[in-house]
Coordinates of N, CA and C in Angstrom, one line a residue:
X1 N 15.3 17.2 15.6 CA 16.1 16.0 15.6 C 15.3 14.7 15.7
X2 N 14.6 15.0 16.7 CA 13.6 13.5 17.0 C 12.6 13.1 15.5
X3 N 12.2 14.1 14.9 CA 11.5 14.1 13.9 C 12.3 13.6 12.4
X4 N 13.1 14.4 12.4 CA 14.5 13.5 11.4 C 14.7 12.3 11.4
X5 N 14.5 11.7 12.6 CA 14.9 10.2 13.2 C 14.0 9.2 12.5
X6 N 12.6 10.1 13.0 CA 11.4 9.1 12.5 C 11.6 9.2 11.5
X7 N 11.4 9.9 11.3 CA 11.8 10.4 9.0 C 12.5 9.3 8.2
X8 N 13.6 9.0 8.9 CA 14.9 7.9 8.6 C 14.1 6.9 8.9
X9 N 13.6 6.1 10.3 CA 13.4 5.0 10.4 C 12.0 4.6 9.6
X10 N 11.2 5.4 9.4 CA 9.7 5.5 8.1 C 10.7 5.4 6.9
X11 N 11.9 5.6 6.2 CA 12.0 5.4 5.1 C 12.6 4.3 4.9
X12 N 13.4 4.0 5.9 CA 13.8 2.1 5.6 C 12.7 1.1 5.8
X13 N 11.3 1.8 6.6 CA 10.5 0.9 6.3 C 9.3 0.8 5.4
X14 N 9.4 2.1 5.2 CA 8.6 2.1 3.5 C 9.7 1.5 2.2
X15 N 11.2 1.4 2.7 CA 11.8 0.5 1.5 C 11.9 -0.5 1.2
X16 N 11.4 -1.4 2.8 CA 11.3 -2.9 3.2 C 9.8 -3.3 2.3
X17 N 9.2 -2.2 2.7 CA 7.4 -2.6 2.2 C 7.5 -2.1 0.8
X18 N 8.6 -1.6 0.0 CA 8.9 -1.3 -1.6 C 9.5 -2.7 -1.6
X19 N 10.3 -2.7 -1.4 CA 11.1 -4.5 -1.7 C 10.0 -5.7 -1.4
X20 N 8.9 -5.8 -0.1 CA 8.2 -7.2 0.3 C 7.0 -6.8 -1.3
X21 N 6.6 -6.1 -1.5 CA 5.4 -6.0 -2.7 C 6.5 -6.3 -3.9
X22 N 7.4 -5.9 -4.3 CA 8.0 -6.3 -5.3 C 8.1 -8.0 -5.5
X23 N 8.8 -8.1 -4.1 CA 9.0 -9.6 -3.8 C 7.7 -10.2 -3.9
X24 N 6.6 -10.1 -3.9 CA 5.4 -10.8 -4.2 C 5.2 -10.8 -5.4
X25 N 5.2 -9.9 -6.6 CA 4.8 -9.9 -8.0 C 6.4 -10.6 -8.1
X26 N 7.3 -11.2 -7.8 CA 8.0 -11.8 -8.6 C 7.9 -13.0 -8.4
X27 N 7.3 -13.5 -6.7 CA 7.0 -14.9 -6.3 C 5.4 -15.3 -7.0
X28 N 4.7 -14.6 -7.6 CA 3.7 -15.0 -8.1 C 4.2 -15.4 -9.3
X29 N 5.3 -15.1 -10.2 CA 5.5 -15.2 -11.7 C 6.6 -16.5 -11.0
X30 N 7.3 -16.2 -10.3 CA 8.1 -17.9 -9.9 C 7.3 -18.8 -9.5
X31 N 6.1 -19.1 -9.2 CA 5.2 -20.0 -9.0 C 4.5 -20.4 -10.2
X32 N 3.8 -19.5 -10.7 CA 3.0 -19.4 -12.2 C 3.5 -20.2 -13.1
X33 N 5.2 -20.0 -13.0 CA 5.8 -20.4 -13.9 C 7.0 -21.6 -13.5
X34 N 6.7 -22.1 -12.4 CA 7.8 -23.0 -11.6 C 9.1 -23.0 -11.5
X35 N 9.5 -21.9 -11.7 CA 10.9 -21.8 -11.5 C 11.2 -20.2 -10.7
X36 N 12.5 -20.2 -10.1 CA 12.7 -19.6 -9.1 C 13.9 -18.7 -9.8
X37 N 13.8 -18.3 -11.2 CA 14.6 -17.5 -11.4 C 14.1 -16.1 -11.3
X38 N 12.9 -16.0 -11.8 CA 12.6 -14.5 -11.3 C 12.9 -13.9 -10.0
X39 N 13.3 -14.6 -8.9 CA 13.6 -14.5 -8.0 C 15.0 -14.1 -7.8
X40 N 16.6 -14.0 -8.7 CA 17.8 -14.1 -8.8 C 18.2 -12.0 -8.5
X41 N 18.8 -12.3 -7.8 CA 18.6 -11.1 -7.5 C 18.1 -10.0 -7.0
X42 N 17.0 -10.9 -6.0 CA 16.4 -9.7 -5.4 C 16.3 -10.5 -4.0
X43 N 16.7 -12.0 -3.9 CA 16.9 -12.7 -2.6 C 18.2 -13.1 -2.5
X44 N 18.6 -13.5 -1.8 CA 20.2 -14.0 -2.0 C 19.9 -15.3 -2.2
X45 N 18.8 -16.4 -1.6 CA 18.7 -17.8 -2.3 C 17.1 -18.4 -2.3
X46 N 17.3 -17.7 -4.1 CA 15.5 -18.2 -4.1 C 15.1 -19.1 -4.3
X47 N 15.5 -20.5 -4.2 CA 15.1 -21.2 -3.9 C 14.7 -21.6 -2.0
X48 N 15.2 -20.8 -1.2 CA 14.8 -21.0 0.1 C 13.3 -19.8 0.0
X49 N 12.7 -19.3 -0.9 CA 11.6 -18.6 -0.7 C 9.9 -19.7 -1.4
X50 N 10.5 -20.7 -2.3 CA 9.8 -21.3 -2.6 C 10.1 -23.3 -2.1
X51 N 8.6 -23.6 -1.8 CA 8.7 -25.0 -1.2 C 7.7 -26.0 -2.0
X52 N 7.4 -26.9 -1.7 CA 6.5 -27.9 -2.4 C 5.8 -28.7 -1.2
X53 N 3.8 -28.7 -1.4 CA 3.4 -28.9 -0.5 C 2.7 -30.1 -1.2
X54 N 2.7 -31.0 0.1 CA 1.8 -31.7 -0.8 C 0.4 -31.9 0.0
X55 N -0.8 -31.6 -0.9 CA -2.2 -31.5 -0.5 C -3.4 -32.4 -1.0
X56 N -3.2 -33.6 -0.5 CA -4.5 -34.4 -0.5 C -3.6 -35.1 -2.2
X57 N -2.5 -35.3 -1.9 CA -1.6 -36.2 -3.4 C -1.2 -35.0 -4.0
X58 N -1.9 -34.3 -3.9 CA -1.4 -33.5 -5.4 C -0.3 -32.3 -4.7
X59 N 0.9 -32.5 -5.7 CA 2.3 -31.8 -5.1 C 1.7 -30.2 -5.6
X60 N 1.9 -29.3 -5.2 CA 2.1 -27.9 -4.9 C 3.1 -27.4 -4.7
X61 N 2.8 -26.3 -5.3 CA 4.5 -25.2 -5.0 C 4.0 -24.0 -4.7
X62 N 4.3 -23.6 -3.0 CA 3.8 -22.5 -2.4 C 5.0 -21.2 -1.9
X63 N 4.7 -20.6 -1.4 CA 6.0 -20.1 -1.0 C 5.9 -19.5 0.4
X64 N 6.7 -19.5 0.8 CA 7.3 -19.0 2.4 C 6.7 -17.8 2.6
X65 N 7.1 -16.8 1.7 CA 7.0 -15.9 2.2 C 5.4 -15.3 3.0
X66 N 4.9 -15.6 2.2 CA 2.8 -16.0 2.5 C 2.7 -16.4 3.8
X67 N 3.7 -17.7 4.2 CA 3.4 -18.2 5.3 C 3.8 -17.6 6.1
X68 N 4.7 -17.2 6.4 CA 5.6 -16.0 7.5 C 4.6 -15.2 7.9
X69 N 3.5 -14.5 6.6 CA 2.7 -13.1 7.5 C 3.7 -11.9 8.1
X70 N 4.5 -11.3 7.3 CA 5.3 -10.4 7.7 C 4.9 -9.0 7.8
X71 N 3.4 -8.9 7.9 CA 3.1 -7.7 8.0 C 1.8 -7.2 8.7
X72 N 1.5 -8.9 8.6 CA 0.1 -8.8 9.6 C -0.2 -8.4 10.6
X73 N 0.4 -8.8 12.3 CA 0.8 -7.7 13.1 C 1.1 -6.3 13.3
X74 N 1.3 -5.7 12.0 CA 1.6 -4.6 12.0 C 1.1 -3.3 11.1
X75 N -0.4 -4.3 10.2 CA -1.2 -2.9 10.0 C -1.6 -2.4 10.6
X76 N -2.5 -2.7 11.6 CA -3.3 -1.5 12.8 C -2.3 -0.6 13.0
X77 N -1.2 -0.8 13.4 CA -0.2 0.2 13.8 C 0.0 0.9 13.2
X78 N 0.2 0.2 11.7 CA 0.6 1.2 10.4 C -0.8 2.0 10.2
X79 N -2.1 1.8 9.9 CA -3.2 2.4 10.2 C -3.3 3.5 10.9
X80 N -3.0 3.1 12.4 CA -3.2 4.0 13.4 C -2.0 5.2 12.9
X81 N -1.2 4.8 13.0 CA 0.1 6.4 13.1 C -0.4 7.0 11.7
X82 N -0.8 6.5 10.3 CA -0.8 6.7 9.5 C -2.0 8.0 9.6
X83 N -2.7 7.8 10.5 CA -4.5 8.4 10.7 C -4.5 9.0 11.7
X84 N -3.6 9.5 12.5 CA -3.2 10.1 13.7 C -2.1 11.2 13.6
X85 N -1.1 10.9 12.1 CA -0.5 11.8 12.3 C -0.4 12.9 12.0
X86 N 0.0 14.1 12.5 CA 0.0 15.3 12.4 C 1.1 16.6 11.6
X87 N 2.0 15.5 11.6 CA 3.5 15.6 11.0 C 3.4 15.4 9.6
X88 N 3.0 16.6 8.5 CA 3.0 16.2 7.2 C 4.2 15.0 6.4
X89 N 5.3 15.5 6.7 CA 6.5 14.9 6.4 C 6.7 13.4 6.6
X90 N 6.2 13.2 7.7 CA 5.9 11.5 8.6 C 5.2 11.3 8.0
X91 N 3.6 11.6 7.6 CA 2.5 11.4 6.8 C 2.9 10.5 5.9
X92 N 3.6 11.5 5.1 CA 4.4 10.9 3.5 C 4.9 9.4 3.7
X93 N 6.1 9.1 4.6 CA 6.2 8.2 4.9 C 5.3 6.9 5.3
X94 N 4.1 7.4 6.5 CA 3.3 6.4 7.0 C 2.5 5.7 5.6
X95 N 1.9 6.7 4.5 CA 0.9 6.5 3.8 C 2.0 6.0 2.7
X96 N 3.3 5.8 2.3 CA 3.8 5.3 1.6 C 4.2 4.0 2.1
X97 N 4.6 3.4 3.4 CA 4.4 2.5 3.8 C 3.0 1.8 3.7
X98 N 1.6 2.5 3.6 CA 0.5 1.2 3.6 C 0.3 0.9 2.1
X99 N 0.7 1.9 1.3 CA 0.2 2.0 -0.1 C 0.9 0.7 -1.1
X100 N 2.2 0.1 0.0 CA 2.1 -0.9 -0.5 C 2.1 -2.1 0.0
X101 N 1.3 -2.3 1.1 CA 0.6 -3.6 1.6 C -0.2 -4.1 0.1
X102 N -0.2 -4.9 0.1 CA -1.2 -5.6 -0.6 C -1.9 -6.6 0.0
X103 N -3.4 -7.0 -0.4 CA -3.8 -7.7 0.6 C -3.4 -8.9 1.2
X104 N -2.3 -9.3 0.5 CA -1.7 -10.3 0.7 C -0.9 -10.4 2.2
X105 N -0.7 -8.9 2.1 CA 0.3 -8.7 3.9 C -1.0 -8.2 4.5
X106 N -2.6 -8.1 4.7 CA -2.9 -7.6 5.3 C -3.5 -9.0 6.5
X107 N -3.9 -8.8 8.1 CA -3.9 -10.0 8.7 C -5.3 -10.9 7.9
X108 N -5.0 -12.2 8.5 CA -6.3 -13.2 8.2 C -7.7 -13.0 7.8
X109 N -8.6 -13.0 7.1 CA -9.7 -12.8 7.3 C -10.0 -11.0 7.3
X110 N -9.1 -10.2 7.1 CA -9.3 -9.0 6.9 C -8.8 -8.5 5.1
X111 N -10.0 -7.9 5.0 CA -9.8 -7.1 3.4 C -9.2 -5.4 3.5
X112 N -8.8 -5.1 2.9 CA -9.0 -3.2 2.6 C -10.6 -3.0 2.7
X113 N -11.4 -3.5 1.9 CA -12.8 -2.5 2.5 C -13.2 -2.7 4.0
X114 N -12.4 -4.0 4.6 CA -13.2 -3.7 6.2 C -11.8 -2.5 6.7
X115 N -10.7 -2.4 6.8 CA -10.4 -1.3 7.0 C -10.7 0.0 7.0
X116 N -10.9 -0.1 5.5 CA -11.4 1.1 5.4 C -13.1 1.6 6.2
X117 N -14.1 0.0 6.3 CA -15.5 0.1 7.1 C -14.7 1.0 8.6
X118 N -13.9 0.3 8.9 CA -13.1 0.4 10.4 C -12.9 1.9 10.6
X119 N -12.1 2.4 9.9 CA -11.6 3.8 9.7 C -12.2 4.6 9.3
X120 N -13.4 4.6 9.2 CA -14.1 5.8 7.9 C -14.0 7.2 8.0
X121 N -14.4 7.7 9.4 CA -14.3 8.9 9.5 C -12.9 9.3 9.0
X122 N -11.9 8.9 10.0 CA -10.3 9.0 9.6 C -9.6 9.3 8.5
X123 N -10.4 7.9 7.4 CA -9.6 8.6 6.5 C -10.3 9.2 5.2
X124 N -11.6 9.2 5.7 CA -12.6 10.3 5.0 C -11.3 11.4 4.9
X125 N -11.6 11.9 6.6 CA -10.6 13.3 6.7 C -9.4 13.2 6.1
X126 N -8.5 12.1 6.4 CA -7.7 11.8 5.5 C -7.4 12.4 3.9
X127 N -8.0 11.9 2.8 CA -8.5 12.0 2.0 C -8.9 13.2 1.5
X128 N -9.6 14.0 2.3 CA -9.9 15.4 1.9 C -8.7 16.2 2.2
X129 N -7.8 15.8 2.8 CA -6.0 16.4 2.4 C -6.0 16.7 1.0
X130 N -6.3 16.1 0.3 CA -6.5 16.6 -1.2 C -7.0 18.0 -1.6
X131 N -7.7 18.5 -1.0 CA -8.5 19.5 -0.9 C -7.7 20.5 -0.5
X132 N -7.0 20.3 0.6 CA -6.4 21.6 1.3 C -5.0 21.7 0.4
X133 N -4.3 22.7 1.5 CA -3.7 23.3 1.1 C -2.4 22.0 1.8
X134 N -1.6 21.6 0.9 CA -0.7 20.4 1.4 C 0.6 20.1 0.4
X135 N 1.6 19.5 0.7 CA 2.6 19.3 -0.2 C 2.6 18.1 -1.1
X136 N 2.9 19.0 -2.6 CA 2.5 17.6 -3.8 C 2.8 16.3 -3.0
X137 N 3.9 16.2 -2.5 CA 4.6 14.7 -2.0 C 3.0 13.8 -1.3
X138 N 2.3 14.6 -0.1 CA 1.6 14.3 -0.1 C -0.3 13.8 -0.6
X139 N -0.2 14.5 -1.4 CA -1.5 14.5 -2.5 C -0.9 13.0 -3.4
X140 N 0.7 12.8 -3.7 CA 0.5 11.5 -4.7 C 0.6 10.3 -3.7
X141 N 0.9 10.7 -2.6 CA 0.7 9.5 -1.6 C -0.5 8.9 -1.6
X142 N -1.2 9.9 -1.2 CA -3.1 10.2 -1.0 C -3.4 9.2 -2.2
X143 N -3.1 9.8 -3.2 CA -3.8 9.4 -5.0 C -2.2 7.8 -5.3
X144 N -1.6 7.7 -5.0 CA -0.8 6.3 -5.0 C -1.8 5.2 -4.2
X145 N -2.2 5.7 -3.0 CA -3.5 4.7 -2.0 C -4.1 4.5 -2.6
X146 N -5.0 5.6 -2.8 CA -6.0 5.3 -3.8 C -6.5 4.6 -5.0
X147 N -5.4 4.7 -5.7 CA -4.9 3.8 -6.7 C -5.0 2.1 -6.8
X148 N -4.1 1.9 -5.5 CA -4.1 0.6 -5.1 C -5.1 0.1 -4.8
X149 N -6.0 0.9 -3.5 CA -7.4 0.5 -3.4 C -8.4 0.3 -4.0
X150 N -8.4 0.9 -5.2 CA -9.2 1.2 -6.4 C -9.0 -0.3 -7.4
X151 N -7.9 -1.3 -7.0 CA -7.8 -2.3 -7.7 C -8.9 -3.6 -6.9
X152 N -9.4 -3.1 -6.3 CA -10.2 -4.2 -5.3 C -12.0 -3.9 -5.4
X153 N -12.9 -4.2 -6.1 CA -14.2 -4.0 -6.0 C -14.6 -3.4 -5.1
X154 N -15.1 -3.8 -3.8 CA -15.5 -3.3 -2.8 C -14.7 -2.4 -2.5
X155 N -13.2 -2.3 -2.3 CA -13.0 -0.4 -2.4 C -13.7 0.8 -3.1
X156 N -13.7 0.0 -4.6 CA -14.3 1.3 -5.4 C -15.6 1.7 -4.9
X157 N -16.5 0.7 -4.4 CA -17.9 1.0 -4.3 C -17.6 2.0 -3.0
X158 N -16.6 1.8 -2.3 CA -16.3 2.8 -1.2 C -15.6 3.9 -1.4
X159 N -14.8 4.2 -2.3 CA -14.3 5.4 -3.2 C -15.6 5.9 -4.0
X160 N -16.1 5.2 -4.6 CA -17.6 6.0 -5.6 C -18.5 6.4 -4.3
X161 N -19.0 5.7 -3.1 CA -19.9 6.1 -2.0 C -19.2 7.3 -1.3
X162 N -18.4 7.6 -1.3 CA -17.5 8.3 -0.6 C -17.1 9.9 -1.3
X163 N -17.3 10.0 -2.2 CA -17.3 11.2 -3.3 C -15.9 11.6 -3.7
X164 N -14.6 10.8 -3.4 CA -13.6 10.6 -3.8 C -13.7 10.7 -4.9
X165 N -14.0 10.1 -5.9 CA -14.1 10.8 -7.1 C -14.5 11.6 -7.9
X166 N -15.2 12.7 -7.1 CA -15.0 14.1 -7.4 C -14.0 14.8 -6.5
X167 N -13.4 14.8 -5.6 CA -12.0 15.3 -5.2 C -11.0 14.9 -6.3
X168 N -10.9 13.9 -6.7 CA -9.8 13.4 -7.7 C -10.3 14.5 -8.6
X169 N -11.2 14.1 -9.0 CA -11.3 15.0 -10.8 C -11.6 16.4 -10.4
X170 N -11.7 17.2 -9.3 CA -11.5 18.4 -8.9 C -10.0 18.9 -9.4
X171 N -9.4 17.6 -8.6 CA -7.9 18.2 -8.2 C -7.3 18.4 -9.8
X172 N -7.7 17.1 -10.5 CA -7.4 17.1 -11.8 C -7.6 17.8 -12.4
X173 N -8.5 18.7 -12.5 CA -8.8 20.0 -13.0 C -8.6 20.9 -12.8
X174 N -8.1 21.4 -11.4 CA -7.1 22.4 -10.9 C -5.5 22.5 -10.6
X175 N -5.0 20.9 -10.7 CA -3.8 21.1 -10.8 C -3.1 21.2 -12.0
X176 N -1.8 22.1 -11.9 CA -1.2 21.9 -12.8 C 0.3 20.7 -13.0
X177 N 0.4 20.2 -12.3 CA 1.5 19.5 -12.1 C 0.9 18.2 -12.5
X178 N 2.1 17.9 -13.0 CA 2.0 16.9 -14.4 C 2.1 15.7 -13.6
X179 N 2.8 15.3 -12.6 CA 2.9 14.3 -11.9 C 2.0 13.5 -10.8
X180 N 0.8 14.8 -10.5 CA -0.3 14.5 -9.7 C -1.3 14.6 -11.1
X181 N -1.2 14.6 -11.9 CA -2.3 14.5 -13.2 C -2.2 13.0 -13.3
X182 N -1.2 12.5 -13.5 CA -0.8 11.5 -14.1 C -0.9 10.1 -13.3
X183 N -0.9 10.5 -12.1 CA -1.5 9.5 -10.8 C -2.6 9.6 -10.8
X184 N -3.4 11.0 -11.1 CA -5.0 10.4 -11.1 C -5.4 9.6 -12.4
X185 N -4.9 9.8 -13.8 CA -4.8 8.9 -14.6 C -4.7 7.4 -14.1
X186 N -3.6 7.1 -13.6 CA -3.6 5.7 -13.7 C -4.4 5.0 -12.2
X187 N -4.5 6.1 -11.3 CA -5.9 5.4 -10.1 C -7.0 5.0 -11.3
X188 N -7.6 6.0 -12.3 CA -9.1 5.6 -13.3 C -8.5 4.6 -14.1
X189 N -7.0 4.0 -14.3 CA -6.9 2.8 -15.5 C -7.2 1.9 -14.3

């Protein structure tokens, strides 16, 4: 029962951190483009998500949501349980919850490669879940992170140092399932 529980409360909050990353690629195209319609429908009033700064004369258009930091306090934790847990099923959840921070929710002054400097052993072992014996759900989790991280320089140099990329193209060569093929596909685009 207790485990179900977590299960439920990991999935409303890996839906919140599916909706705050969405909400960022639409507040970057309502900025880009100065208007707050991309925003129709996925806030109730998007115009209360975008503001106008003014910096040294020159007007600016920033948005709230950046400023808030709605997730900063809360990687380590998400980190920690994510790298601690034991519970495959929770796993899925924890590692789909970080997979979509972007560095944009991660705190001040911290990147994904110092996390990852931070954590290494962790999620070395982590990561070699790939290897074992584990459920697809978890392997596209694994390879969905990966992915993400892989869009940042200094990740990859820590994915290539790390031999991550022969685990990927291992798995790629021994799986048959079309759906963990196709995630290591788009980790290499």
């Amino acid at each position: 029962q207790r485990i179900e529980t977590k299960q439920t409360l990991l999935k409303v909050v890996r839906n919140l951190s599916q909706w705050t990353k969405f909400l960022q690629s639409r507040l970057s195209k309502a900025l880009e483009v100065e208007d707050v319609v991309s925003l129709t429908g996925i806030v109730e009033d998007p115009a209360s998500y975008i503001h106008t700064v003014n910096e040294d004369g020159n007007v600016l258009q920033a948005s709230l949501y950046w400023e808030m930091h709605f997730w900063d306090d809360h990687v380590d934790f998400l980190m920690q349980h994510s790298l601690n847990c034991e519970e495959e099923d929770l796993l899925v959840e924890w590692l789909g919850i970080i997979s979509n921070l972007t560095h944009d929710d991660l705190p001040a002054g911290v990147q994904w490669h110092d996390l990852l400097d931070d954590h290494h052993s962790s999620i070395i072992e982590l990561f070699q879940k790939l290897r074992d014996p584990c459920t697809d759900d978890l392997k596209l989790e694994l390879l969905h992170w990966l992915s993400n991280l892989s869009s940042n320089k200094e990740c990859t140099n820590w994915i290539a140092s790390n031999d991550l990329i022969n685990i990927m193209h291992s798995i790629f060569v021994e799986q048959h399932d079309a759906e963990i093929r196709l995630q290591i596909l788009l980790t290499y685009e």
